[in-house]
Coordinates of C-alpha atoms in Angstrom, one line a residue:
S757 CA 12.3 -79.4 34.3
N758 CA 12.7 -76.9 31.6
R759 CA 9.5 -78.1 30.0
F760 CA 7.5 -75.1 31.1
S761 CA 10.3 -72.5 31.2
F762 CA 9.7 -69.6 28.9
G763 CA 12.5 -67.3 30.1
K764 CA 15.4 -68.6 28.0
V765 CA 16.0 -67.4 24.5
S766 CA 18.9 -68.8 22.5
P767 CA 21.4 -66.3 21.1
L768 CA 20.3 -67.3 17.6
N769 CA 16.7 -66.6 18.4
S770 CA 17.6 -63.2 19.9
E771 CA 19.5 -62.3 16.7
T772 CA 16.6 -63.4 14.6
V773 CA 14.2 -61.2 16.6
I774 CA 16.5 -58.2 16.3
L775 CA 16.9 -58.8 12.5
R776 CA 13.2 -59.2 12.0
C777 CA 12.5 -56.0 14.0
G778 CA 15.1 -54.2 11.9
R779 CA 13.5 -55.4 8.7
L780 CA 10.1 -54.4 10.0
S781 CA 11.4 -50.9 10.8
Y782 CA 13.0 -50.6 7.4
F783 CA 9.9 -51.6 5.5
S784 CA 7.7 -49.4 7.7
T785 CA 10.0 -46.4 6.9
I786 CA 9.7 -47.2 3.1
F787 CA 6.0 -47.6 3.4
M788 CA 5.6 -44.2 5.2
F789 CA 7.9 -42.6 2.6
K790 CA 5.7 -43.8 -0.2
I791 CA 2.6 -42.5 1.5
Q792 CA 4.2 -39.1 1.9
F793 CA 5.4 -39.2 -1.7
Y794 CA 1.9 -39.8 -3.1
K795 CA 0.5 -37.2 -0.7
N796 CA 2.9 -34.7 -2.3
I797 CA 1.8 -35.7 -5.7
I798 CA -1.8 -35.2 -4.8
K799 CA -1.0 -31.9 -3.2
M800 CA 0.9 -30.8 -6.3
T801 CA -2.1 -31.3 -8.6
T802 CA -3.6 -28.0 -9.2
D803 CA -7.2 -27.4 -8.1
L804 CA -8.5 -25.1 -10.8
S805 CA -11.6 -24.3 -8.8
V806 CA -9.3 -22.6 -6.3
I807 CA -6.7 -21.2 -8.6
G808 CA -9.5 -19.8 -10.8
T809 CA -10.5 -17.3 -8.2
H810 CA -7.1 -15.7 -8.1
K811 CA -7.0 -12.3 -9.8
V812 CA -4.5 -10.9 -12.3
K813 CA -4.3 -7.4 -13.8
S814 CA -3.9 -6.6 -17.5
V815 CA -0.6 -5.0 -18.2
L816 CA -2.2 -2.8 -20.9
N817 CA -5.2 -1.4 -19.2
G818 CA -5.0 -2.5 -15.5
Q819 CA -8.3 -4.4 -15.7
S820 CA -8.6 -7.0 -13.0
V821 CA -9.9 -10.5 -13.9
E822 CA -10.1 -13.9 -12.3
L823 CA -8.0 -16.6 -13.9
K824 CA -11.1 -18.8 -14.5
T825 CA -12.4 -16.3 -17.1
F826 CA -9.6 -17.5 -19.5
W827 CA -10.9 -21.0 -19.7
Q828 CA -14.6 -20.6 -19.3
D829 CA -15.4 -21.3 -23.0
Q830 CA -12.0 -21.8 -24.7
N831 CA -8.7 -23.6 -24.7
V832 CA -5.9 -21.6 -23.1
A833 CA -2.2 -21.8 -22.5
I834 CA -1.3 -19.7 -19.5
I835 CA 2.5 -19.1 -19.0
F836 CA 3.5 -17.9 -15.6
F837 CA 6.8 -16.1 -16.1
R838 CA 9.4 -15.2 -13.6
R839 CA 10.3 -11.5 -13.5
W840 CA 9.7 -9.6 -16.7
G841 CA 13.3 -8.4 -17.0
C842 CA 14.8 -11.9 -16.9
M843 CA 16.4 -12.7 -20.2
L844 CA 15.5 -16.4 -19.7
C845 CA 11.8 -15.4 -19.5
R846 CA 12.1 -13.3 -22.6
L847 CA 13.7 -16.2 -24.3
W848 CA 10.9 -18.5 -23.3
A849 CA 8.4 -16.0 -24.6
K850 CA 10.2 -15.8 -28.0
E851 CA 10.4 -19.6 -28.1
L852 CA 6.6 -19.8 -27.6
G853 CA 6.3 -17.5 -30.7
E854 CA 7.3 -20.5 -32.8
I855 CA 4.0 -22.3 -32.0
A856 CA 1.8 -19.2 -31.6
P857 CA 0.5 -19.3 -35.2
V858 CA -0.6 -22.9 -34.7
L859 CA -2.3 -22.1 -31.4
H860 CA -4.1 -19.0 -32.7
K861 CA -5.2 -20.9 -35.8
N862 CA -6.8 -23.5 -33.6
G863 CA -8.6 -21.0 -31.3
I864 CA -6.2 -21.5 -28.4
K865 CA -5.7 -18.3 -26.3
M866 CA -2.2 -17.5 -25.2
V867 CA -1.9 -15.6 -21.8
G868 CA 1.3 -14.6 -20.1
V869 CA 1.3 -13.8 -16.4
G870 CA 4.1 -12.1 -14.5
V871 CA 4.8 -12.3 -10.8
E872 CA 4.6 -8.5 -10.5
E873 CA 4.1 -5.3 -12.5
A874 CA 7.7 -4.1 -12.3
G875 CA 9.3 -4.4 -15.7
S876 CA 6.1 -5.2 -17.6
K877 CA 6.3 -2.0 -19.7
E878 CA 9.7 -3.0 -21.1
F879 CA 8.4 -6.5 -21.8
V880 CA 5.5 -5.2 -23.8
E881 CA 7.7 -2.8 -25.7
G882 CA 10.1 -5.6 -26.5
K883 CA 7.3 -7.6 -28.2
F884 CA 8.6 -10.8 -26.7
F885 CA 5.2 -12.6 -26.3
D886 CA 2.5 -13.2 -28.9
G887 CA -0.5 -13.1 -26.5
D888 CA -2.2 -11.2 -23.7
L889 CA -0.1 -10.1 -20.7
Y890 CA -1.1 -9.9 -17.1
Y891 CA 0.5 -9.8 -13.7
A892 CA -0.5 -11.4 -10.5
E893 CA -2.2 -9.1 -7.9
E894 CA -0.7 -11.2 -5.1
L895 CA 2.3 -13.5 -4.7
S896 CA -0.1 -16.0 -3.2
T897 CA -1.2 -16.9 -6.8
Y898 CA 2.3 -18.4 -7.5
Q899 CA 2.4 -19.9 -4.0
A900 CA -1.0 -21.6 -4.6
L901 CA 0.4 -23.1 -7.8
N902 CA 3.3 -24.5 -5.8
F903 CA 5.8 -22.7 -8.0
K904 CA 9.4 -23.0 -6.7
R905 CA 11.0 -20.1 -4.9
F906 CA 14.8 -19.6 -4.6
N907 CA 16.8 -17.6 -2.1
V908 CA 19.5 -15.2 -3.2
V909 CA 22.3 -17.8 -3.0
S910 CA 20.4 -20.6 -4.8
I911 CA 19.0 -18.4 -7.6
L912 CA 22.5 -17.1 -8.4
A913 CA 23.9 -20.7 -8.3
S914 CA 21.1 -21.8 -10.7
L915 CA 22.5 -19.4 -13.3
F916 CA 25.6 -21.6 -13.5
W917 CA 23.7 -24.8 -14.3
K918 CA 24.4 -26.1 -17.8
Q919 CA 20.7 -25.6 -18.7
S920 CA 20.9 -21.9 -17.7
R921 CA 24.2 -21.4 -19.5
D922 CA 22.9 -23.0 -22.7
A923 CA 19.8 -20.8 -22.5
I924 CA 21.8 -17.6 -21.9
F925 CA 24.0 -18.4 -24.8
K926 CA 21.0 -18.9 -27.0
G927 CA 19.3 -15.7 -25.8
R928 CA 22.4 -13.7 -26.5
A929 CA 22.7 -15.2 -29.9
M930 CA 19.2 -13.9 -30.6
G931 CA 20.1 -10.5 -29.4
L932 CA 18.1 -10.7 -26.1
S933 CA 19.1 -9.0 -22.9
G934 CA 17.8 -8.5 -19.4
D935 CA 17.7 -6.1 -16.5
T936 CA 17.7 -6.4 -12.7
K937 CA 14.2 -5.1 -12.0
G938 CA 11.8 -7.2 -9.9
D939 CA 11.6 -10.4 -7.8
W940 CA 14.7 -12.6 -8.5
G941 CA 13.7 -15.5 -6.3
Q942 CA 10.4 -16.6 -7.8
V943 CA 10.1 -18.9 -10.8
G944 CA 6.9 -20.0 -12.6
G945 CA 5.4 -22.6 -14.8
A946 CA 2.4 -23.2 -17.0
L947 CA -1.3 -24.3 -17.1
L948 CA -2.8 -25.7 -20.2
V949 CA -6.6 -25.8 -19.8
G950 CA -9.6 -26.9 -21.8
P951 CA -13.0 -25.3 -22.0
G952 CA -14.9 -25.4 -18.7
G953 CA -11.8 -25.9 -16.6
K954 CA -10.4 -29.2 -17.8
L955 CA -6.8 -29.4 -16.8
L956 CA -4.8 -30.7 -19.7
R957 CA -1.3 -30.2 -18.4
E958 CA 0.5 -28.4 -15.6
F959 CA 4.2 -27.5 -15.5
R960 CA 6.5 -26.1 -12.8
Q961 CA 9.9 -24.8 -13.5
T962 CA 12.8 -26.4 -11.6
G963 CA 15.0 -23.5 -12.4
P964 CA 14.9 -20.1 -14.3
A965 CA 15.8 -21.7 -17.7
D966 CA 13.4 -24.7 -17.4
H967 CA 10.9 -24.2 -20.2
L968 CA 8.0 -26.5 -21.1
P969 CA 8.8 -27.8 -24.6
N970 CA 6.7 -26.5 -27.5
E971 CA 6.1 -30.0 -28.6
E972 CA 4.5 -30.9 -25.3
I973 CA 2.2 -27.9 -25.4
L974 CA 0.9 -28.8 -28.9
K975 CA 0.5 -32.4 -27.8
A976 CA -1.6 -31.4 -24.8
F977 CA -4.0 -29.7 -27.2
G978 CA -4.0 -32.7 -29.6
L979 CA -2.0 -30.8 -32.2
E980 CA 1.2 -32.9 -32.2
A981 CA 0.7 -33.5 -35.9
E982 CA 1.4 -29.8 -36.6
Y983 CA 4.7 -29.8 -34.8
T984 CA 7.9 -29.4 -36.8
P985 CA 11.6 -29.6 -35.6
E986 CA 11.9 -25.9 -36.3
M987 CA 9.5 -25.2 -33.4
A988 CA 11.8 -26.8 -30.8
N989 CA 12.9 -24.7 -27.9
Q990 CA 15.6 -24.8 -25.3
K991 CA 16.3 -28.4 -24.3
R992 CA 15.6 -29.6 -20.7
D993 CA 18.4 -31.5 -19.1
D994 CA 20.2 -32.2 -15.8
T995 CA 21.4 -29.1 -14.0
Q996 CA 25.2 -28.8 -13.7
C997 CA 27.4 -26.1 -12.3
S998 CA 30.1 -24.2 -14.2
T999 CA 31.3 -20.7 -14.8
E1000 CA 30.2 -17.1 -15.9
V1001 CA 26.7 -15.8 -16.5
K1002 CA 24.1 -13.1 -15.9
P1003 CA 20.4 -13.4 -16.6

């Protein structure tokens, strides 16, 4: 009599259905997460045709130029600094000086870009960077490059990370100092570009002391054979909290 009865489901079968639905939901979630992850990767890849139209002004003469002019017919390393008065940015600029002779010898232009004009005069006077200096006309340039922005609390906390403390210690040992002028929240990165707009490498700072290693810059331009241990800069490592500091 139960031959054509479809209304009964054994407890075991019910549990199996629930378990399978749970697994389906889990794998669906993982699948959607992966899709979003790869979407973010695609989004984070810089479109030079868009970025190239953003304008920067020369710190020395105020001339306004589009970023794409830097890579029209040459290799270029563009470093997007944080605020000019940040000791950690001055340290990065000095570290880049270790490979500047190699880059110049191989016809690779070095350009430093700041998030704003404030503090640029002191940066020039300090002779921290061996290249041409500019500042972004609009904050949207840094935003278009997906550079990280901190709030007041998080940027202050980042100065206690081990990476920051090590960099501050190194900077002080080199006689570097900083000031409080400018935008504290914005950090930068770098674009290494070949002639005609071929993106060789892009880099985004995870914190104010996160610097693209000199060895990786040379490698991007095929100059790894010219790297020596003396050209090494501040190590990148995991961020940890601790005591004392001021940028």
